[in-house]
Coordinates of C-alpha atoms and ligand atoms in Angstrom, one line a residue:
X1 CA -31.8 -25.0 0.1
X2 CA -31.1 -28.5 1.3
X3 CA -28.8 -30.8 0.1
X4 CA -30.4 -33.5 -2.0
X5 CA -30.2 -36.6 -4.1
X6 CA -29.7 -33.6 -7.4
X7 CA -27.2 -30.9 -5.3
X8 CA -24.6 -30.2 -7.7
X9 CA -21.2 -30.3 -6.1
X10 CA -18.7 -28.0 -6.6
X11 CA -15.4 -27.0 -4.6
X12 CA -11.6 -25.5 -3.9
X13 CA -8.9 -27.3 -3.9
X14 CA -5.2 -26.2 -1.8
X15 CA -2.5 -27.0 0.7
X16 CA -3.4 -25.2 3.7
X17 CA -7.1 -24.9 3.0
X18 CA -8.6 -24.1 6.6
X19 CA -8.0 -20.6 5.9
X20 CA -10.1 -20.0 2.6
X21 CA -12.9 -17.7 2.3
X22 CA -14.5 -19.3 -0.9
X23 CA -16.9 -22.1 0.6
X24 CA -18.8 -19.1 2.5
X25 CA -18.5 -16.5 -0.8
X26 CA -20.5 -19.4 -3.2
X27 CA -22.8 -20.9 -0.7
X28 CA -24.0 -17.9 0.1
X29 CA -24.2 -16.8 -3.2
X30 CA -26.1 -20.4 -4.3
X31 CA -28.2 -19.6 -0.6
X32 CA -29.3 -16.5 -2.3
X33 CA -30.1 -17.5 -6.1
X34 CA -31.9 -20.5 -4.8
X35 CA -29.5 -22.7 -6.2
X36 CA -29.5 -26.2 -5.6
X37 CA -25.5 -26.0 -5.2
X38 CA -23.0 -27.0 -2.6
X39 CA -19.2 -26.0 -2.7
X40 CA -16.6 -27.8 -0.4
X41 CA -13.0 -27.0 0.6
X42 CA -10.3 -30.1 0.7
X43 CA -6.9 -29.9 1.9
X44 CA -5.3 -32.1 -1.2
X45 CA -1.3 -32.9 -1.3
X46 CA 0.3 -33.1 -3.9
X47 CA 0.7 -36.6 -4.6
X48 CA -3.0 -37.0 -4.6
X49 CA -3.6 -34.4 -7.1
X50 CA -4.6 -36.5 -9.8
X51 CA -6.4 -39.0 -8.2
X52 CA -8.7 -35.8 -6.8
X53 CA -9.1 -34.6 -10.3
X54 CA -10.7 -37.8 -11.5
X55 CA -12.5 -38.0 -8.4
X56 CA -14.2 -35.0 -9.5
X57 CA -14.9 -35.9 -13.2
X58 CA -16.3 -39.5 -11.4
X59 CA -18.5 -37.5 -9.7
X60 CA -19.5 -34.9 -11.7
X61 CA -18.3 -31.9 -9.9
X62 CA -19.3 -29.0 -12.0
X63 CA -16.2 -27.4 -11.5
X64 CA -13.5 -26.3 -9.2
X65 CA -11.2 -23.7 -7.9
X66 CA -7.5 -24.5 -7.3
X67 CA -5.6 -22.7 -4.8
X68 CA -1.4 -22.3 -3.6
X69 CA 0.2 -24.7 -4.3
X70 CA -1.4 -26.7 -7.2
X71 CA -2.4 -23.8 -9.3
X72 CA 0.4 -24.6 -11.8
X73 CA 0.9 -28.5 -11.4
X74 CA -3.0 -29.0 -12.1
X75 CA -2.9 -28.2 -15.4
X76 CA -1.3 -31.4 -16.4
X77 CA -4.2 -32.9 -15.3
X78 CA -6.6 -31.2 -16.9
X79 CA -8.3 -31.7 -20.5
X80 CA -8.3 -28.6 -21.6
X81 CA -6.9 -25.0 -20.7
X82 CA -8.1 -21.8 -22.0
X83 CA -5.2 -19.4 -24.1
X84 CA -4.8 -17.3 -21.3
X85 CA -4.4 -19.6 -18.4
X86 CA -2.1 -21.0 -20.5
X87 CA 0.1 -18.0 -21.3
X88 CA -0.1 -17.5 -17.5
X89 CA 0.9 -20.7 -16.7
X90 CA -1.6 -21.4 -13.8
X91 CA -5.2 -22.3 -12.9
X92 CA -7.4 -21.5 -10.5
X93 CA -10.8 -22.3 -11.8
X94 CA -12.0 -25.6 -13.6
X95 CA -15.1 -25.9 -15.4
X96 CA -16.9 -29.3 -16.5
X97 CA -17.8 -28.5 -20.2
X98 CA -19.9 -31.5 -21.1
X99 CA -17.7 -33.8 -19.2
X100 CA -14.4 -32.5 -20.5
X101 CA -12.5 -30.1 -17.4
X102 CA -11.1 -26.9 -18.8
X103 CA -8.8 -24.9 -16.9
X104 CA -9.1 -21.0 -16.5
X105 CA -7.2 -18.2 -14.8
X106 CA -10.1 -15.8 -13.2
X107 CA -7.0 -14.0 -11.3
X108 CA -6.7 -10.6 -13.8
X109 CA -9.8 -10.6 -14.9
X110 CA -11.0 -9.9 -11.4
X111 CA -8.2 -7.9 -10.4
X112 CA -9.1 -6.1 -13.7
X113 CA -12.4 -5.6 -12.2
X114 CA -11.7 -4.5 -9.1
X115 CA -9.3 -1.5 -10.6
X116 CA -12.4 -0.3 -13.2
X117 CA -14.9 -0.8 -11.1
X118 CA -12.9 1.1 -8.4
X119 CA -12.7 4.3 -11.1
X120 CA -9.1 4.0 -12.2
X121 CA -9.2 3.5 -16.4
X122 CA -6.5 1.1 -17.3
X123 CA -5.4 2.6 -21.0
X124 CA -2.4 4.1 -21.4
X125 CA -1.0 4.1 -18.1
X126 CA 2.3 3.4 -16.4
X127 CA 1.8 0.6 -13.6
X128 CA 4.2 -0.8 -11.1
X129 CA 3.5 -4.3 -9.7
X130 CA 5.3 -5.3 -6.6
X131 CA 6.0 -9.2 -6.8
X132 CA 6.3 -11.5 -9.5
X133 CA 4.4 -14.4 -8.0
X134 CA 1.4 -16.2 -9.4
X135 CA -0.8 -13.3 -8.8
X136 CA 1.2 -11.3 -10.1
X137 CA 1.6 -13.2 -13.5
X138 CA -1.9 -13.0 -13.8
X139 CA -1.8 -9.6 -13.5
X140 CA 0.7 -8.9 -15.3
X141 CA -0.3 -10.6 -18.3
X142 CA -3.9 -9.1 -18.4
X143 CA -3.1 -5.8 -17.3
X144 CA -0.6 -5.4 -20.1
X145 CA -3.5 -5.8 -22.9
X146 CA -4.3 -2.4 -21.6
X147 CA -1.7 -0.6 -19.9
X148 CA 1.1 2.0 -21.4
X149 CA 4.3 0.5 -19.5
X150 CA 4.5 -1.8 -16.6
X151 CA 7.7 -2.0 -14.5
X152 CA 7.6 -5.4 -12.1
X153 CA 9.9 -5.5 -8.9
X154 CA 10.6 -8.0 -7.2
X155 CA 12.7 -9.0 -4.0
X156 CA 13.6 -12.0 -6.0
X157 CA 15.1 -10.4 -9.6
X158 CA 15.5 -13.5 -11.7
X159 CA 11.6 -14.4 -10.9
X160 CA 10.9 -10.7 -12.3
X161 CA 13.0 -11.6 -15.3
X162 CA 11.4 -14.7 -16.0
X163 CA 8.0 -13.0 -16.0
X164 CA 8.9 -10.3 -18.3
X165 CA 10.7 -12.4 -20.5
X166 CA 7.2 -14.6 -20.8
X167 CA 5.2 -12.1 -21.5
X168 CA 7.3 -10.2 -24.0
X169 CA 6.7 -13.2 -26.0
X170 CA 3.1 -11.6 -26.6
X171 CA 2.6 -8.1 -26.1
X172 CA 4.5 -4.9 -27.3
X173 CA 4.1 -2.7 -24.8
X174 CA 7.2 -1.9 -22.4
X175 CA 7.2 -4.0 -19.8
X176 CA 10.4 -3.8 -17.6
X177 CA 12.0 -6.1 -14.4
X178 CA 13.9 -4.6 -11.7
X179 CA 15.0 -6.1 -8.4
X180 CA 13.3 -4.6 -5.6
X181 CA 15.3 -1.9 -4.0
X182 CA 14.5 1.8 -2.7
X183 CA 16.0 3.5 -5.7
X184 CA 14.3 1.7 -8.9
X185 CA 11.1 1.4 -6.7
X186 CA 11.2 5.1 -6.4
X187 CA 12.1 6.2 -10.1
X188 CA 8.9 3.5 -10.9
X189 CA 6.9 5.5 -9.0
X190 CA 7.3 8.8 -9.1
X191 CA 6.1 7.9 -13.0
X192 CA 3.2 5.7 -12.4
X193 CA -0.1 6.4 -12.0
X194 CA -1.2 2.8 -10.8
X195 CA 0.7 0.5 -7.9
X196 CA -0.2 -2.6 -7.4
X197 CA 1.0 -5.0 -4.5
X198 CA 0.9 -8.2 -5.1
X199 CA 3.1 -9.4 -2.6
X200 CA 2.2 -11.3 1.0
X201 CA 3.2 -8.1 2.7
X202 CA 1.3 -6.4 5.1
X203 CA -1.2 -9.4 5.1
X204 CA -2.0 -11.0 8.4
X205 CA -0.3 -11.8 10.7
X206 CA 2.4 -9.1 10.0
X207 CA 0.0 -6.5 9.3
X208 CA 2.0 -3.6 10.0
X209 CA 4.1 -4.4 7.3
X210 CA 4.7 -2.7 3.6
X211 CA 6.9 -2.6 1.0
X212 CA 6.4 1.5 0.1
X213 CA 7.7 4.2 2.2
X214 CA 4.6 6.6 2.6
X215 CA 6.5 9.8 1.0
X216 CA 6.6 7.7 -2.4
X217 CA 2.5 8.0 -2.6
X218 CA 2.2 11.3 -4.9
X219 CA -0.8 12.8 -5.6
X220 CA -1.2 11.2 -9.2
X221 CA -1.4 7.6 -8.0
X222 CA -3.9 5.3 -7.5
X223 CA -2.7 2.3 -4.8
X224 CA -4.4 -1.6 -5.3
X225 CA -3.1 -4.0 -2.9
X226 CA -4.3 -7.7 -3.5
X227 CA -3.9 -8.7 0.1
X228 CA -7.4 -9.5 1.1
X229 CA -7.1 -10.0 4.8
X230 CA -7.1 -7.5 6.4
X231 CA -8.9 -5.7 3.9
X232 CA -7.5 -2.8 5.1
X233 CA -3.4 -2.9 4.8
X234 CA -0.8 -0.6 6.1
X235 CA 0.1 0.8 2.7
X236 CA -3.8 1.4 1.7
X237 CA -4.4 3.1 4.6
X238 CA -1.3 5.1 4.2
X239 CA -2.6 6.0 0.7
X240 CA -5.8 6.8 1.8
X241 CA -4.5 9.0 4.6
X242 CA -2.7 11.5 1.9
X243 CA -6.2 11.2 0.1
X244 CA -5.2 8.7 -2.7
X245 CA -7.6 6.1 -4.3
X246 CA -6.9 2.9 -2.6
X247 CA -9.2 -0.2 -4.1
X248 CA -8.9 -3.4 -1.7
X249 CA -8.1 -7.1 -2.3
X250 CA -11.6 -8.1 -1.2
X251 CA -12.8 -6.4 -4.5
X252 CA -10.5 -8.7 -7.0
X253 CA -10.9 -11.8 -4.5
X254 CA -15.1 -11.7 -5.2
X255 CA -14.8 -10.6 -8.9
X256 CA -12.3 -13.8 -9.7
X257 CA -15.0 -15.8 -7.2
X258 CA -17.9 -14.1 -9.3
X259 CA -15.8 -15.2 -13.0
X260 CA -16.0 -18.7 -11.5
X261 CA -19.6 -19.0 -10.4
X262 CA -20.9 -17.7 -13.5
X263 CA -18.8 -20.3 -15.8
X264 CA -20.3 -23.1 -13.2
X265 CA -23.8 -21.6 -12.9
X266 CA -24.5 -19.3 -16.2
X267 CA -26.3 -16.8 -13.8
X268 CA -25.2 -13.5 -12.8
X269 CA -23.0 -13.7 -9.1
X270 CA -24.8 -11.7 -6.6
X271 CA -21.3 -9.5 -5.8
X272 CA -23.0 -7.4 -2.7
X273 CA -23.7 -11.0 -0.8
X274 CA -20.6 -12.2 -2.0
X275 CA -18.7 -9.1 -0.8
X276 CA -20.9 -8.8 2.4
X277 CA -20.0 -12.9 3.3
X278 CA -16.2 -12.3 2.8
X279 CA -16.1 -9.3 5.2
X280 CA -18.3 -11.0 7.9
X281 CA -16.1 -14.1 7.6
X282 CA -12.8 -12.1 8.0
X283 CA -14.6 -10.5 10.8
X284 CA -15.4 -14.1 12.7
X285 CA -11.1 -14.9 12.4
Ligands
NAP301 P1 3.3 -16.3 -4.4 O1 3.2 -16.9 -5.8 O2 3.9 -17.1 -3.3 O3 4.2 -15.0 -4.6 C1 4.5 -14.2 -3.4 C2 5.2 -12.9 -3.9 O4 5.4 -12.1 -2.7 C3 6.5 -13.1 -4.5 O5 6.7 -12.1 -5.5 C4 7.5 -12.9 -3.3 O6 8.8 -12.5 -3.7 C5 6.8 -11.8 -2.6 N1 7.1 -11.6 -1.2 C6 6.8 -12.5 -0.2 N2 7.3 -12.0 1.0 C7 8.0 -10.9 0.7 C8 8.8 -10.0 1.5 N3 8.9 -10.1 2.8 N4 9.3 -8.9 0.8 C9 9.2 -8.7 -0.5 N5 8.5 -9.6 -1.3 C10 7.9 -10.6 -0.7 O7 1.9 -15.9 -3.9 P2 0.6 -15.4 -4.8 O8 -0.3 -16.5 -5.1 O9 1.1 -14.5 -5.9 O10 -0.1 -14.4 -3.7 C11 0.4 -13.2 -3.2 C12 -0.5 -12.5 -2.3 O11 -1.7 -12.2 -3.1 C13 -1.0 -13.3 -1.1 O12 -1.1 -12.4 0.0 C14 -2.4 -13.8 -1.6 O13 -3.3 -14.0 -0.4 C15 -2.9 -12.6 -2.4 N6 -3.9 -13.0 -3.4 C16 -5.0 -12.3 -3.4 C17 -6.0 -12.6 -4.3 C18 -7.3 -11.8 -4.3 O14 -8.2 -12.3 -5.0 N7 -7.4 -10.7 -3.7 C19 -5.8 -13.6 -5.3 C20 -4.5 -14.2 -5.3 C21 -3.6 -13.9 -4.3 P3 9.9 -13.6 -4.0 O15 9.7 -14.0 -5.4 O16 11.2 -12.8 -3.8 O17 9.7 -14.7 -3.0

């Protein structure tokens, strides 16, 4: 579809951008719906932030994704934010609501996604998340609607802390910060029955990095690691190799994408060309 004088504009916003696979995931998605669409990415600092967000209410922008490291400074620019995004205290979708731009946190619900859709039912269960960064507040805080008991490590503790002691404020469950180091991230284990990494490590360039000595994988666990690039990390292929379920971080990055492109669109994402673009781009690196 070409662009015209009607093309509705649409875009991600962050600081590096070069590197994000979004602009290819949409347009192909608009490509394939026939949707008279276009989605851009721009490197924005941070002292420009709010002139950009006006910029887009100026010029009508449907909506917008926001990436590392405006996520959390955005909302203050925003007119509305929905409950959860909120709670998590970041943003990384925007969506022009009759002129008014409402923040939301697609994060956990397509990390949510991506662990159902993979097989692995979320109720009851113990969960470890590695990290305590702004993925893994997302997580956290959606994950925890569902889950039995989550433990959170993290090389930083106090970061750990301060997550837990957020979302304690609204949910019962036991949720429990520990600082990562062998021992605790072993007893966590050895009770869980989902892992999550939501830590940089293993992603590219250092790709033969991981957090989890292979003989902590037990039989009963089922390994997610968020890292999207490669799609195939050290520690799932470790989990896969003692015949583990291992779901990918190219799953939760097109169901967050596919949360957002619904809210702009109100039509159902196309996830296989979604999924299909994001490989073929990581292949072109
Ligand atoms: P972030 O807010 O910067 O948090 C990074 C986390 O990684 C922190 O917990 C940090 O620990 C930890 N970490 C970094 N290097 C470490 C190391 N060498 N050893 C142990 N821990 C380390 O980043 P984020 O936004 O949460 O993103 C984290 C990862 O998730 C990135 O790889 C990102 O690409 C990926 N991600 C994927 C999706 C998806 O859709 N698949 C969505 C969002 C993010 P400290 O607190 O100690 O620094």
């Amino acid at each position: 579809m070409p662009i015209t004088s009607k093309t509705v504009a649409c875009a991600v916003i962050g600081d590096p951008i070069h590197h994000s696979l979004s602009p290819d995931m949409h347009n192909a998605a608009f490509q394939h719906l026939d949707l008279d669409y276009v989605y851009l990415a721009f490197r924005v600092q941070k002292e420009n932030l709010s002139e950009t967000i006006s910029g887009f209410k100026a010029l009508n922008f449907c909506g917008f994704n926001v990436t590392i490291p405006h996520k959390e400074e955005c909302i203050k620019y925003l007119d509305e934010v929905d409950e959860t995004a909120l709670k998590i205290g970041a943003v990384n979708c925007v969506v022009n609501e009759d002129g008014i731009f409402k923040g939301y946190n697609t994060d956990g619900m397509g990390a949510l996604r991506a662990v159902t859709e993979g097989g692995f039912e979320l109720d009851g269960k113990r969960i470890v998340i590695l990290g305590a960064g702004g993925a893994a507040r997302a997580i956290v805080f959606t994950f925890a609607k569902f889950a039995g008991k989550i433990t959170v490590l993290n090389r930083t503790f106090q970061r750990a802390k301060r997550l837990v002691e957020d979302i304690l404020k609204t949910v019962k469950i036991p949720i429990i910060a520990k600082k990562l180091i062998y021992e605790d991230l072993k007893a966590a284990i050895l009770e869980a029955e989902l892992l999550v990494n939501t830590t940089s490590v293993g992603m590219y360039p250092h790709t033969e990095e991981t957090i989890v000595p292979q003989e902590l994988l037990h039989e009963k666990l089922t390994v997610f690691d968020i890292v999207y690039n490669p799609p195939e990390t050290r520690l799932l292929r470790e989990a896969k190799s003692v015949g583990l379920r291992a779901i990918d971080g190219i799953e939760m990055l097109v169901y967050q994408g596919a949360e957002a492109f619904e809210k702009w669109t109100d039509k159902k994402a196309p996830i296989e060309i979604m999924k299909k673009t994001v490989l073929k781009s990581l292949k072109k690196e």
